[in-house]
Amino acid sequence: MTVLNAMLQLSNFKNPFLRTLIPCIGTAYAIQAGVAIPSILAQTERFYDLSGSLTYISCTALSLALPTLRARAAAYSAGGPLPPWPSLLASLTSKGGVSVWNWRQVLLSTAVTIWATRLGTFLFKRITAEDGQDSRFENIRNSPPKFLGAFFAQATWVSLCLLPVLAVNAVPATTLAALPFITLTDLLGFSLFIGGITFEATADRQKSEWMREKKEKKHSEDFLTRGLWSKSRHPNYFGESTLWTGIATVAAGVLASHVGQMGMGFSGGVVGRMGAIAMAAVSPAFVTFLLFKVSGIPLSEEKYDKRYGDRKDYQQWKKDTPMFFPKF
């Protein structure tokens, strides 16, 4: 408890957002460093994506637990009874209060956990099936500084993408109780999340089945043009961008409100509200930037262009199929 008290004291800022943000970002980098060391020594990227999912889940859980951890630490130091943990079930239908979270905090945290668990296990199964090799790491796994940089880049990715969820979880549940039980941004945001994660999971499943059938020699196709892959050349990436847009929409509705501004210690004026919206928008903007400019679409397009760029059927598929936004 002494170590925990010290950590909580160091991050006990006046601003409630910083009280949540700093410990969670520190946790993200600590987890990535902890996984990076044995990975660098073994020169393997097998656990890279899985550690990313673990970091998402851990930081999200910590952001929910921090207010109670602080209250329990203070009670322990004073020798008084420890406050109870909020009831998860009661929070699902709660506007917020002393012994419960606001339902948005629970559902946003659950949404991140579901996404991270699904994607992490999917990528881990894929890299295990491919003998632990990922083409992204061909030129860096043998270079400790570059490999460490990849893990710290992942910690940065987690921190930026989680920003809207961390911000909502930083607002005291007692403050969020003043919000309407449900708003238009709640409905729109969670609808986008459900649609996005369904699109992404379906695209991943279709590609996995296609690859399995190819290994079983049930077809001789060199690239996938069926299912959602006939609607978009990168339907999984479209789903990824959409689901984070949904999370950001819910968060923006909370953070830009008078209640959210007050709970985060912001001014509540135009600048404060625009800052809150920008904070929420960082998540889908950063994800989409990575997909379009860094490790998503460019790598995939370059790889397939090199392999099949001189084939008429491949050129026809590229011509008829949008790169990102699906056609229906």
Short mmCIF file of C-alpha atoms in Angstrom, two decimals:
data_model
loop_
_atom_site.label_atom_id
_atom_site.label_comp_id
_atom_site.label_asym_id
_atom_site.label_seq_id
_atom_site.Cartn_x
_atom_site.Cartn_y
_atom_site.Cartn_z
CA MET A 1 0.00 0.00 0.00
CA THR A 2 2.98 2.31 0.65
CA VAL A 3 4.13 2.12 -2.98
CA LEU A 4 0.58 2.70 -4.23
CA ASN A 5 0.17 5.68 -1.91
CA ALA A 6 3.40 7.18 -3.20
CA MET A 7 2.28 6.76 -6.82
CA LEU A 8 -1.10 8.28 -6.11
CA GLN A 9 0.48 11.20 -4.27
CA LEU A 10 2.83 11.95 -7.16
CA SER A 11 -0.10 12.12 -9.59
CA ASN A 12 -2.53 13.92 -7.28
CA PHE A 13 -2.91 17.00 -9.45
CA LYS A 14 -5.62 19.58 -8.85
CA ASN A 15 -7.01 19.08 -12.33
CA PRO A 16 -9.11 15.87 -12.43
CA PHE A 17 -8.12 15.17 -16.03
CA LEU A 18 -4.39 15.20 -15.23
CA ARG A 19 -5.02 13.02 -12.16
CA THR A 20 -6.25 10.33 -14.57
CA LEU A 21 -4.18 11.04 -17.67
CA ILE A 22 -0.67 10.99 -16.16
CA PRO A 23 -0.94 7.62 -14.31
CA CYS A 24 -2.55 5.96 -17.35
CA ILE A 25 0.10 7.21 -19.78
CA GLY A 26 2.80 6.13 -17.35
CA THR A 27 1.21 2.69 -17.18
CA ALA A 28 1.13 2.44 -20.98
CA TYR A 29 4.85 3.11 -21.30
CA ALA A 30 5.68 0.85 -18.34
CA ILE A 31 3.82 -2.12 -19.85
CA GLN A 32 5.40 -1.61 -23.25
CA ALA A 33 8.87 -1.33 -21.73
CA GLY A 34 8.22 -4.50 -19.74
CA VAL A 35 7.31 -6.44 -22.88
CA ALA A 36 10.00 -4.78 -25.01
CA ILE A 37 12.95 -6.01 -22.94
CA PRO A 38 12.39 -9.78 -23.38
CA SER A 39 11.19 -9.23 -26.96
CA ILE A 40 14.42 -7.41 -27.85
CA LEU A 41 16.54 -10.09 -26.17
CA ALA A 42 14.69 -12.85 -28.06
CA GLN A 43 14.43 -10.77 -31.26
CA THR A 44 10.75 -11.65 -31.62
CA GLU A 45 7.66 -9.58 -32.34
CA ARG A 46 5.31 -12.42 -31.38
CA PHE A 47 3.87 -10.54 -28.40
CA TYR A 48 3.91 -7.03 -29.86
CA ASP A 49 0.24 -6.74 -30.87
CA LEU A 50 -0.94 -8.75 -27.87
CA SER A 51 0.90 -6.39 -25.53
CA GLY A 52 -0.83 -3.48 -27.24
CA SER A 53 -4.22 -4.96 -26.42
CA LEU A 54 -3.14 -5.63 -22.83
CA THR A 55 -2.04 -2.00 -22.53
CA TYR A 56 -5.39 -0.72 -23.81
CA ILE A 57 -7.32 -2.88 -21.35
CA SER A 58 -5.03 -2.08 -18.39
CA CYS A 59 -5.07 1.69 -18.92
CA THR A 60 -8.84 1.73 -19.42
CA ALA A 61 -9.43 -0.27 -16.23
CA LEU A 62 -7.02 1.95 -14.31
CA SER A 63 -8.82 5.11 -15.44
CA LEU A 64 -12.07 3.73 -14.01
CA ALA A 65 -10.48 2.53 -10.78
CA LEU A 66 -8.34 5.58 -9.93
CA PRO A 67 -10.98 7.63 -8.03
CA THR A 68 -11.79 4.65 -5.78
CA LEU A 69 -8.10 3.79 -5.36
CA ARG A 70 -7.43 7.34 -4.18
CA ALA A 71 -10.37 7.28 -1.78
CA ARG A 72 -9.35 3.90 -0.37
CA ALA A 73 -5.71 4.99 -0.02
CA ALA A 74 -6.77 8.13 1.87
CA ALA A 75 -9.05 6.08 4.16
CA TYR A 76 -6.28 3.55 4.78
CA SER A 77 -3.83 6.29 5.75
CA ALA A 78 -6.39 7.81 8.11
CA GLY A 79 -7.16 4.42 9.65
CA GLY A 80 -10.82 4.57 8.66
CA PRO A 81 -13.05 2.04 6.85
CA LEU A 82 -12.28 1.54 3.17
CA PRO A 83 -14.92 2.84 0.71
CA PRO A 84 -16.56 0.09 -1.36
CA TRP A 85 -15.83 -0.43 -5.04
CA PRO A 86 -18.54 0.88 -7.38
CA SER A 87 -21.09 -1.69 -8.48
CA LEU A 88 -20.57 -2.54 -12.16
CA LEU A 89 -24.10 -3.86 -12.68
CA ALA A 90 -25.70 -0.89 -10.94
CA SER A 91 -23.59 1.48 -13.04
CA LEU A 92 -25.01 0.13 -16.32
CA THR A 93 -28.30 1.91 -15.66
CA SER A 94 -26.93 4.78 -13.58
CA LYS A 95 -26.48 8.46 -14.32
CA GLY A 96 -23.63 8.37 -11.81
CA GLY A 97 -23.14 8.75 -8.10
CA VAL A 98 -20.99 8.00 -5.06
CA SER A 99 -20.93 4.20 -5.33
CA VAL A 100 -21.51 3.84 -9.09
CA TRP A 101 -20.00 4.99 -12.34
CA ASN A 102 -21.95 6.79 -15.05
CA TRP A 103 -23.20 4.25 -17.61
CA ARG A 104 -21.22 5.98 -20.38
CA GLN A 105 -17.99 5.39 -18.49
CA VAL A 106 -18.80 1.69 -18.21
CA LEU A 107 -19.91 1.23 -21.84
CA LEU A 108 -17.03 3.22 -23.33
CA SER A 109 -14.57 1.21 -21.24
CA THR A 110 -16.33 -2.01 -22.23
CA ALA A 111 -16.24 -1.00 -25.90
CA VAL A 112 -12.46 -0.50 -25.76
CA THR A 113 -12.02 -3.80 -23.91
CA ILE A 114 -14.11 -5.73 -26.44
CA TRP A 115 -12.22 -4.18 -29.37
CA ALA A 116 -8.79 -4.74 -27.81
CA THR A 117 -9.56 -8.33 -26.83
CA ARG A 118 -10.89 -9.24 -30.27
CA LEU A 119 -8.12 -7.58 -32.25
CA GLY A 120 -5.34 -8.71 -29.93
CA THR A 121 -6.33 -12.36 -29.98
CA PHE A 122 -6.93 -12.25 -33.75
CA LEU A 123 -3.47 -10.81 -34.44
CA PHE A 124 -1.80 -13.17 -31.97
CA LYS A 125 -3.38 -16.20 -33.63
CA ARG A 126 -2.30 -14.89 -37.02
CA ILE A 127 1.33 -14.28 -36.09
CA THR A 128 1.47 -17.64 -34.31
CA ALA A 129 0.26 -19.33 -37.48
CA GLU A 130 2.95 -17.45 -39.42
CA ASP A 131 5.82 -18.69 -37.19
CA GLY A 132 6.01 -15.47 -35.22
CA GLN A 133 7.09 -13.33 -38.17
CA ASP A 134 5.59 -9.96 -39.13
CA SER A 135 6.85 -8.20 -42.24
CA ARG A 136 6.63 -4.83 -40.45
CA PHE A 137 9.57 -5.85 -38.25
CA GLU A 138 11.92 -7.28 -40.89
CA ASN A 139 14.30 -4.32 -40.73
CA ILE A 140 14.04 -3.49 -37.02
CA ARG A 141 13.86 -6.68 -34.94
CA ASN A 142 17.66 -6.99 -35.02
CA SER A 143 18.18 -3.38 -33.95
CA PRO A 144 17.46 -2.89 -30.20
CA PRO A 145 17.01 0.93 -30.44
CA LYS A 146 14.59 0.66 -33.38
CA PHE A 147 12.73 -2.27 -31.81
CA LEU A 148 12.38 -0.37 -28.52
CA GLY A 149 11.14 2.62 -30.51
CA ALA A 150 8.37 0.45 -31.98
CA PHE A 151 7.16 -0.47 -28.50
CA PHE A 152 7.26 3.13 -27.31
CA ALA A 153 5.43 4.14 -30.49
CA GLN A 154 2.75 1.64 -29.51
CA ALA A 155 2.51 3.22 -26.05
CA THR A 156 2.00 6.60 -27.75
CA TRP A 157 -0.66 5.07 -30.02
CA VAL A 158 -2.52 3.70 -27.00
CA SER A 159 -2.30 7.00 -25.13
CA LEU A 160 -3.62 9.10 -28.02
CA CYS A 161 -6.40 6.69 -29.00
CA LEU A 162 -7.59 6.34 -25.40
CA LEU A 163 -7.62 10.09 -24.82
CA PRO A 164 -11.42 10.54 -25.14
CA VAL A 165 -12.16 7.55 -22.90
CA LEU A 166 -9.62 8.64 -20.28
CA ALA A 167 -11.15 12.12 -20.32
CA VAL A 168 -14.69 10.84 -19.75
CA ASN A 169 -13.53 8.50 -16.99
CA ALA A 170 -11.70 11.43 -15.35
CA VAL A 171 -14.97 13.30 -14.79
CA PRO A 172 -16.37 12.41 -11.35
CA ALA A 173 -19.40 10.14 -11.61
CA THR A 174 -21.25 12.43 -9.19
CA THR A 175 -20.78 15.29 -11.66
CA LEU A 176 -21.90 13.22 -14.65
CA ALA A 177 -25.17 12.51 -12.83
CA ALA A 178 -26.31 15.97 -13.93
CA LEU A 179 -26.28 14.92 -17.61
CA PRO A 180 -29.45 13.73 -19.36
CA PHE A 181 -29.66 9.96 -19.18
CA ILE A 182 -29.18 9.61 -22.96
CA THR A 183 -28.42 12.07 -25.75
CA LEU A 184 -28.23 12.13 -29.54
CA THR A 185 -24.42 11.88 -29.44
CA ASP A 186 -24.73 8.75 -27.28
CA LEU A 187 -27.03 7.06 -29.80
CA LEU A 188 -24.97 8.13 -32.81
CA GLY A 189 -21.63 7.28 -31.22
CA PHE A 190 -22.49 3.82 -29.97
CA SER A 191 -24.21 3.02 -33.28
CA LEU A 192 -21.01 3.95 -35.12
CA PHE A 193 -18.96 1.80 -32.75
CA ILE A 194 -21.20 -1.24 -33.20
CA GLY A 195 -21.26 -0.81 -36.97
CA GLY A 196 -17.50 -0.26 -37.15
CA ILE A 197 -16.42 -3.21 -35.02
CA THR A 198 -18.90 -5.48 -36.83
CA PHE A 199 -17.49 -4.36 -40.19
CA GLU A 200 -13.91 -4.88 -39.03
CA ALA A 201 -14.54 -8.29 -37.46
CA THR A 202 -16.49 -9.50 -40.50
CA ALA A 203 -13.72 -8.40 -42.88
CA ASP A 204 -11.07 -10.14 -40.75
CA ARG A 205 -13.14 -13.31 -40.56
CA GLN A 206 -13.71 -13.35 -44.33
CA LYS A 207 -9.99 -12.95 -45.01
CA SER A 208 -9.08 -15.68 -42.50
CA GLU A 209 -11.57 -18.08 -44.11
CA TRP A 210 -10.24 -17.20 -47.57
CA MET A 211 -6.66 -17.90 -46.49
CA ARG A 212 -7.68 -21.19 -44.86
CA GLU A 213 -9.51 -22.27 -48.00
CA LYS A 214 -6.45 -21.36 -50.09
CA LYS A 215 -4.21 -23.55 -47.91
CA GLU A 216 -6.76 -26.36 -48.30
CA LYS A 217 -6.62 -25.78 -52.09
CA LYS A 218 -10.32 -25.00 -52.31
CA HIS A 219 -9.50 -22.05 -54.58
CA SER A 220 -6.50 -20.66 -56.41
CA GLU A 221 -7.18 -16.94 -56.01
CA ASP A 222 -4.14 -14.74 -55.33
CA PHE A 223 -6.04 -11.88 -53.72
CA LEU A 224 -9.40 -11.57 -52.00
CA THR A 225 -12.21 -9.87 -53.93
CA ARG A 226 -15.26 -11.43 -52.26
CA GLY A 227 -17.57 -10.31 -49.47
CA LEU A 228 -16.71 -6.95 -47.92
CA TRP A 229 -13.48 -7.02 -49.90
CA SER A 230 -15.55 -6.45 -53.02
CA LYS A 231 -16.94 -3.27 -51.42
CA SER A 232 -13.63 -1.82 -50.22
CA ARG A 233 -9.99 -2.76 -50.71
CA HIS A 234 -9.46 -2.23 -46.97
CA PRO A 235 -12.78 -2.89 -45.20
CA ASN A 236 -11.07 -3.81 -41.93
CA TYR A 237 -9.38 -0.41 -41.81
CA PHE A 238 -12.66 1.34 -42.60
CA GLY A 239 -14.25 -0.46 -39.66
CA GLU A 240 -11.34 0.51 -37.42
CA SER A 241 -11.65 4.19 -38.24
CA THR A 242 -15.44 4.08 -37.85
CA LEU A 243 -15.47 2.47 -34.41
CA TRP A 244 -13.01 5.03 -33.00
CA THR A 245 -15.13 7.79 -34.52
CA GLY A 246 -18.06 6.37 -32.57
CA ILE A 247 -16.12 6.37 -29.30
CA ALA A 248 -14.99 9.95 -29.95
CA THR A 249 -18.58 11.05 -30.71
CA VAL A 250 -19.88 9.80 -27.36
CA ALA A 251 -16.93 11.38 -25.54
CA ALA A 252 -17.28 14.72 -27.34
CA GLY A 253 -20.94 14.92 -26.36
CA VAL A 254 -19.97 14.54 -22.71
CA LEU A 255 -16.82 16.67 -22.65
CA ALA A 256 -18.26 19.62 -24.58
CA SER A 257 -21.30 19.84 -22.28
CA HIS A 258 -21.40 22.22 -19.32
CA VAL A 259 -21.28 19.21 -17.00
CA GLY A 260 -18.23 17.76 -18.73
CA GLN A 261 -16.42 21.10 -18.76
CA MET A 262 -17.04 21.59 -15.07
CA GLY A 263 -15.98 18.04 -14.24
CA MET A 264 -12.68 18.40 -16.10
CA GLY A 265 -11.88 21.77 -14.59
CA PHE A 266 -12.17 23.59 -17.92
CA SER A 267 -13.48 27.11 -18.49
CA GLY A 268 -16.74 26.12 -20.14
CA GLY A 269 -16.31 28.83 -22.75
CA VAL A 270 -15.87 28.45 -26.49
CA VAL A 271 -12.17 27.66 -26.16
CA GLY A 272 -12.82 25.02 -23.50
CA ARG A 273 -15.54 23.31 -25.53
CA MET A 274 -13.51 23.37 -28.75
CA GLY A 275 -10.57 21.95 -26.82
CA ALA A 276 -12.76 19.14 -25.51
CA ILE A 277 -14.02 18.29 -29.01
CA ALA A 278 -10.46 18.39 -30.36
CA MET A 279 -9.34 16.09 -27.55
CA ALA A 280 -12.00 13.56 -28.52
CA ALA A 281 -11.23 13.94 -32.24
CA VAL A 282 -7.52 13.16 -31.71
CA SER A 283 -8.38 9.46 -31.43
CA PRO A 284 -10.05 8.76 -34.81
CA ALA A 285 -7.84 11.35 -36.52
CA PHE A 286 -4.66 9.64 -35.32
CA VAL A 287 -5.98 6.17 -36.17
CA THR A 288 -6.97 7.26 -39.67
CA PHE A 289 -3.62 9.01 -40.17
CA LEU A 290 -1.76 5.81 -39.26
CA LEU A 291 -3.95 3.76 -41.60
CA PHE A 292 -3.55 6.13 -44.55
CA LYS A 293 0.04 7.28 -44.14
CA VAL A 294 2.05 4.88 -41.97
CA SER A 295 1.48 1.18 -41.35
CA GLY A 296 -1.89 0.37 -42.85
CA ILE A 297 -2.94 1.09 -46.40
CA PRO A 298 0.48 2.13 -47.84
CA LEU A 299 2.22 -1.10 -46.80
CA SER A 300 -0.63 -3.27 -48.02
CA GLU A 301 -1.03 -1.47 -51.35
CA GLU A 302 2.72 -1.52 -51.99
CA LYS A 303 2.97 -5.24 -51.26
CA TYR A 304 0.10 -6.20 -53.57
CA ASP A 305 1.15 -3.77 -56.31
CA LYS A 306 4.57 -5.41 -56.42
CA ARG A 307 3.07 -8.87 -56.64
CA TYR A 308 0.14 -8.36 -58.98
CA GLY A 309 0.49 -4.86 -60.41
CA ASP A 310 1.00 -6.15 -63.95
CA ARG A 311 -2.15 -8.31 -63.93
CA LYS A 312 -5.33 -7.10 -65.62
CA ASP A 313 -7.65 -8.75 -63.06
CA TYR A 314 -5.84 -7.00 -60.21
CA GLN A 315 -5.94 -3.63 -61.99
CA GLN A 316 -9.65 -4.12 -62.70
CA TRP A 317 -10.34 -4.89 -59.03
CA LYS A 318 -8.47 -1.74 -57.98
CA LYS A 319 -10.41 0.28 -60.53
CA ASP A 320 -13.83 -1.07 -59.50
CA THR A 321 -13.26 -1.19 -55.74
CA PRO A 322 -12.86 1.95 -53.57
CA MET A 323 -9.70 2.06 -51.49
CA PHE A 324 -11.40 2.90 -48.19
CA PHE A 325 -15.05 3.98 -48.10
CA PRO A 326 -17.13 0.97 -49.20
CA LYS A 327 -19.53 1.04 -52.12
CA PHE A 328 -23.01 -0.45 -51.73
#
